[in-house]
Tab-separated table of C-alpha atoms in Angstrom:
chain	number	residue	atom	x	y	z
A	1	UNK	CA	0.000	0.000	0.000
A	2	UNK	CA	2.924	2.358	-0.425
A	3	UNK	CA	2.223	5.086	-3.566
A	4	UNK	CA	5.349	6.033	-5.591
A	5	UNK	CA	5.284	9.862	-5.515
A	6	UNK	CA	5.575	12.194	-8.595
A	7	UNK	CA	9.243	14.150	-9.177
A	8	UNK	CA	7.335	17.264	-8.912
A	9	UNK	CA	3.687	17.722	-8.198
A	10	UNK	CA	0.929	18.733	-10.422
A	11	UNK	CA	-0.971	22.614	-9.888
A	12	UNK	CA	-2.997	22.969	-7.181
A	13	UNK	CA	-6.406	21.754	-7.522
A	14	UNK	CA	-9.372	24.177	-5.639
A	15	UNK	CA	-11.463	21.638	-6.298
A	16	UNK	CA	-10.647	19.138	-3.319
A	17	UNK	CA	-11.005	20.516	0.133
A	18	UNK	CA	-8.211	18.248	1.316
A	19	UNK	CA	-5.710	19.371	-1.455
A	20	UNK	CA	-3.676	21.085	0.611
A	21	UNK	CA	-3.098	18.702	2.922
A	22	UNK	CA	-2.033	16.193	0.419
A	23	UNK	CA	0.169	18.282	-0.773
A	24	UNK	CA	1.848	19.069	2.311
A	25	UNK	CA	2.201	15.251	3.169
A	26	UNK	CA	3.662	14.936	-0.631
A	27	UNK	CA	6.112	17.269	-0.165
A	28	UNK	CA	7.088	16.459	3.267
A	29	UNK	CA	8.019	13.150	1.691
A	30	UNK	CA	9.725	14.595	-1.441
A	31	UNK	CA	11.821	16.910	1.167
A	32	UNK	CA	12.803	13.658	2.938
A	33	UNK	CA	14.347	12.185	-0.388
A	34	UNK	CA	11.392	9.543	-0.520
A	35	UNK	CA	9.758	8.357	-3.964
A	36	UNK	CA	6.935	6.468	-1.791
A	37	UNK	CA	4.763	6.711	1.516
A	38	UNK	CA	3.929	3.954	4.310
A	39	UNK	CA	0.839	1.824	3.888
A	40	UNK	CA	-0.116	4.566	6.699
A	41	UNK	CA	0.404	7.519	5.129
A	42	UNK	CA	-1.479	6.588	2.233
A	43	UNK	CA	-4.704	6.036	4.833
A	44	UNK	CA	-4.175	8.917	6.018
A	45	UNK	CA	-4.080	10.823	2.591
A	46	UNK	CA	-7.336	8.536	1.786
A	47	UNK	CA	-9.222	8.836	4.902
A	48	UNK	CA	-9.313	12.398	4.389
A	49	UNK	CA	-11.157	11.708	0.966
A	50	UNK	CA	-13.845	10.149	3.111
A	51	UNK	CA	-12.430	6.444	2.141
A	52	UNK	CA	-13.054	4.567	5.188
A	53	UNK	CA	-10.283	1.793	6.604
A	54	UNK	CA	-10.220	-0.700	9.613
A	55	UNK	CA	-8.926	1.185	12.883
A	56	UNK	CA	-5.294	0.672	13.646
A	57	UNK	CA	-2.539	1.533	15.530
A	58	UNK	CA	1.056	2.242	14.655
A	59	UNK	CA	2.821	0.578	17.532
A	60	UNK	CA	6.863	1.534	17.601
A	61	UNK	CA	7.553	-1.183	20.621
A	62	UNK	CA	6.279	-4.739	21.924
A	63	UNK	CA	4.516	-2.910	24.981
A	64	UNK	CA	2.536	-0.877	22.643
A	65	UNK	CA	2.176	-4.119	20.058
A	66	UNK	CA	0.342	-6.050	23.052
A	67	UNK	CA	-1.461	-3.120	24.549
A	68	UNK	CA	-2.865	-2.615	21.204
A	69	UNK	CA	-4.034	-6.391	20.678
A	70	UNK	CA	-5.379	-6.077	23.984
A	71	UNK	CA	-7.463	-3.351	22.834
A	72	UNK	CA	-8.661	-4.925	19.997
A	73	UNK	CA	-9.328	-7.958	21.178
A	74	UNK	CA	-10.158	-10.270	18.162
A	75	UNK	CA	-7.675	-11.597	15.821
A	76	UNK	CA	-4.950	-9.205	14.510
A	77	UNK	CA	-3.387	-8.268	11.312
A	78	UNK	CA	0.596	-6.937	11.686
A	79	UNK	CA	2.311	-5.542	9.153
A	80	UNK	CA	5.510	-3.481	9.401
A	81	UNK	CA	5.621	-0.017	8.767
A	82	UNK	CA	7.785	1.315	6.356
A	83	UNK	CA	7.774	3.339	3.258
A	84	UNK	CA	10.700	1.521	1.437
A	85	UNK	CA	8.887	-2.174	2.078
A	86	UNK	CA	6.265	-2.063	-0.646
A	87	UNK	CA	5.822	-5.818	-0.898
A	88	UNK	CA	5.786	-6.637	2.884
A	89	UNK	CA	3.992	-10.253	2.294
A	90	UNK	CA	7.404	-11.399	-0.046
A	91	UNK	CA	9.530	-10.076	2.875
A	92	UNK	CA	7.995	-11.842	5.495
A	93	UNK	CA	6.898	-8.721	7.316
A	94	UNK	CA	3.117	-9.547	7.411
A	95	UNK	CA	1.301	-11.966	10.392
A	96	UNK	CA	-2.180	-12.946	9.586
A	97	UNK	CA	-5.069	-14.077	12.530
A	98	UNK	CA	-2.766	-13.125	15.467
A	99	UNK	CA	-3.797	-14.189	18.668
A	100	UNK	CA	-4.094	-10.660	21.119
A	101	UNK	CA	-2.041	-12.715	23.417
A	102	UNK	CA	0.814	-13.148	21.111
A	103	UNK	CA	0.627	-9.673	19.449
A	104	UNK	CA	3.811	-8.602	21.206
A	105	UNK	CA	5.796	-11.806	19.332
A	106	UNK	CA	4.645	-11.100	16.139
A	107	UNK	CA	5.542	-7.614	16.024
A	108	UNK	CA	9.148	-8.535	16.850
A	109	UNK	CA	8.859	-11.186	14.062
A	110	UNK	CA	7.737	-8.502	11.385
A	111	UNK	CA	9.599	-5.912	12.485
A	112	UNK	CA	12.641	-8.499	12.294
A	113	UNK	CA	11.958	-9.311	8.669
A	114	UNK	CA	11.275	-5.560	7.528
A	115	UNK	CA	14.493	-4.902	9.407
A	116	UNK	CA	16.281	-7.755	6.863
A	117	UNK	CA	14.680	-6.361	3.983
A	118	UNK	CA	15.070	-2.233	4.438
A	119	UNK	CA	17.754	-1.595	6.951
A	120	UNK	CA	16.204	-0.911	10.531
A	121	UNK	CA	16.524	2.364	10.365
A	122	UNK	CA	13.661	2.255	7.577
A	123	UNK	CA	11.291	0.400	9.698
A	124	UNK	CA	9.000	2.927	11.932
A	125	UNK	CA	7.189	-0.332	13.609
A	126	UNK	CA	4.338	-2.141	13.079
A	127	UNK	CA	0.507	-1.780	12.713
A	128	UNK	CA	-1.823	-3.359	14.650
A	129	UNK	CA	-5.596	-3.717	13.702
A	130	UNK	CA	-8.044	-6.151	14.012
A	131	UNK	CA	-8.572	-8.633	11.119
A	132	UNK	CA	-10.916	-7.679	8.100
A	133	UNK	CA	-14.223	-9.212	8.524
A	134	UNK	CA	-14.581	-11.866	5.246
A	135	UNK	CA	-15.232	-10.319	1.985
A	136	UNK	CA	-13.664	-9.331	-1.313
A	137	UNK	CA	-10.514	-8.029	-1.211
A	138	UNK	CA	-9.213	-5.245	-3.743
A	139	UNK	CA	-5.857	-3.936	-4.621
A	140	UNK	CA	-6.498	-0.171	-5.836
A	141	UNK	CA	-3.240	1.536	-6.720
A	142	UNK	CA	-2.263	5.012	-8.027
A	143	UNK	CA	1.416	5.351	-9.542
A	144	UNK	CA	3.497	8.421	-11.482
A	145	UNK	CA	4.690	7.070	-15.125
A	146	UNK	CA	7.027	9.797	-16.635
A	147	UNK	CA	5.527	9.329	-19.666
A	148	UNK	CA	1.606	9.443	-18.937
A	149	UNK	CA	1.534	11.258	-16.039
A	150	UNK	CA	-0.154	9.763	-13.396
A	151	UNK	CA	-2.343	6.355	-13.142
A	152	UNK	CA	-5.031	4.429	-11.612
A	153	UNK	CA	-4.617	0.744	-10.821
A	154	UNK	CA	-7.787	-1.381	-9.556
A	155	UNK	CA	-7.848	-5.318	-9.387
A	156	UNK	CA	-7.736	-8.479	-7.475
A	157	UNK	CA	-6.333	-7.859	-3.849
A	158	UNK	CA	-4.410	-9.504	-0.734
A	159	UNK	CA	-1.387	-12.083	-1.496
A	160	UNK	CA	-2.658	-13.438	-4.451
A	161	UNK	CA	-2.542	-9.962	-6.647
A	162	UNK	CA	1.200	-10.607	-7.657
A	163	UNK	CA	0.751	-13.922	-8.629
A	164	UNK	CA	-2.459	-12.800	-10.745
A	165	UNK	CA	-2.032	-9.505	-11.821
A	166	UNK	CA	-5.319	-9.721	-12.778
A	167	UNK	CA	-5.817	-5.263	-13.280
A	168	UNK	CA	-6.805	-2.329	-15.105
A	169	UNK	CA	-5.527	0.660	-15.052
A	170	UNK	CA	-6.849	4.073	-16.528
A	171	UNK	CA	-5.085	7.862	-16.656
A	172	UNK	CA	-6.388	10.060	-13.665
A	173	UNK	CA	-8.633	11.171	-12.774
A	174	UNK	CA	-11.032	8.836	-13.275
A	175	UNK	CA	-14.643	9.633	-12.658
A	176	UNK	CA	-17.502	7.292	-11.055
A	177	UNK	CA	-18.523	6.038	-14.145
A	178	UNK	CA	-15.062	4.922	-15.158
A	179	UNK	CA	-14.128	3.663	-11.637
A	180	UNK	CA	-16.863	1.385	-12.044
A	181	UNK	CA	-16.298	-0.219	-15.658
A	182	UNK	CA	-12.316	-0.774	-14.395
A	183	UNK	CA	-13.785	-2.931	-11.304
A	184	UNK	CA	-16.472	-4.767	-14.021
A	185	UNK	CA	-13.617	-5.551	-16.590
């Protein structure tokens, strides 16, 4: 869930209300040298859109890991945090149906394989949430080409979507119409 950034961003837009604070997150991570954003930055961008996601937590320490499953108290999903880890199934930095009681291991564990992957310094910890109820799961992607300018990417989600890469993708911005013919085809 990490979004590859442009090398410069497009004109403002008045039409969005949360514009400016996109903006300010894109070139916060421009500043920083970064050509992507965490898999919670990108919520955050997205939640401001009105695109609602399960609740998490961004836990930076086993204490705050098992607090957090605590909290939640149903199975857990823990994936490490990183903006440089944009495949974090493939690096073993994903745990699936955790146990509250064992939240605290498993963040160690993903944090540990991030850590392999990235370089520790990279890794900013782990989020916690509680697991997805059953459904269908979508992989919905946006991405800079140099060449066409910026893209949409909608298909089949979770750890299968590499294997598949079953997707469409369409120049931005798409409207409602389009959105839907892409998840039809």
């Amino acid at each position: 869930a990490s979004l590859p950034l442009p090398p410069a961003l497009p004109a403002p837009d008045a039409g969005s209300a949360q514009a400016d604070a996109t903006r300010r997150v894109l070139r916060e991570a421009l500043a920083q040298g970064r050509n992507s954003l965490s898999e919670r930055e990108v919520k955050t961008l997205l939640s401001g859109y009105g695109i609602p996601f399960v609740p998490e937590v961004l836990a930076t320490t086993e204490a705050e890991a098992a607090a957090a499953g605590q909290r939640f108290g149903r199975p857990l999903a823990i994936k490490a945090e990183s903006p440089q880890l944009l495949h974090k199934s493939d690096a073993g930095a994903v745990r699936l149906r955790v146990a509250p009681a064992d939240a605290a291991q498993a963040f160690r564990d993903v944090v540990e394989a991030a850590a392999k992957a990235v370089g520790r310094e990279q890794v900013r910890g782990a989020l916690i949430q509680p697991m997805a109820r059953p459904g269908l799961e979508i992989l919905a992607g946006l991405r800079f080409d140099p060449q066409f300018g910026p893209g949409i990417t909608v298909g089949l989600g979770g750890v299968t979507s590499e294997v598949l890469a079953d997707v469409v993708t369409e120049l931005a911005p798409v409207d409602a119409d389009t959105a839907r013919a892409m998840l039809a085809r």
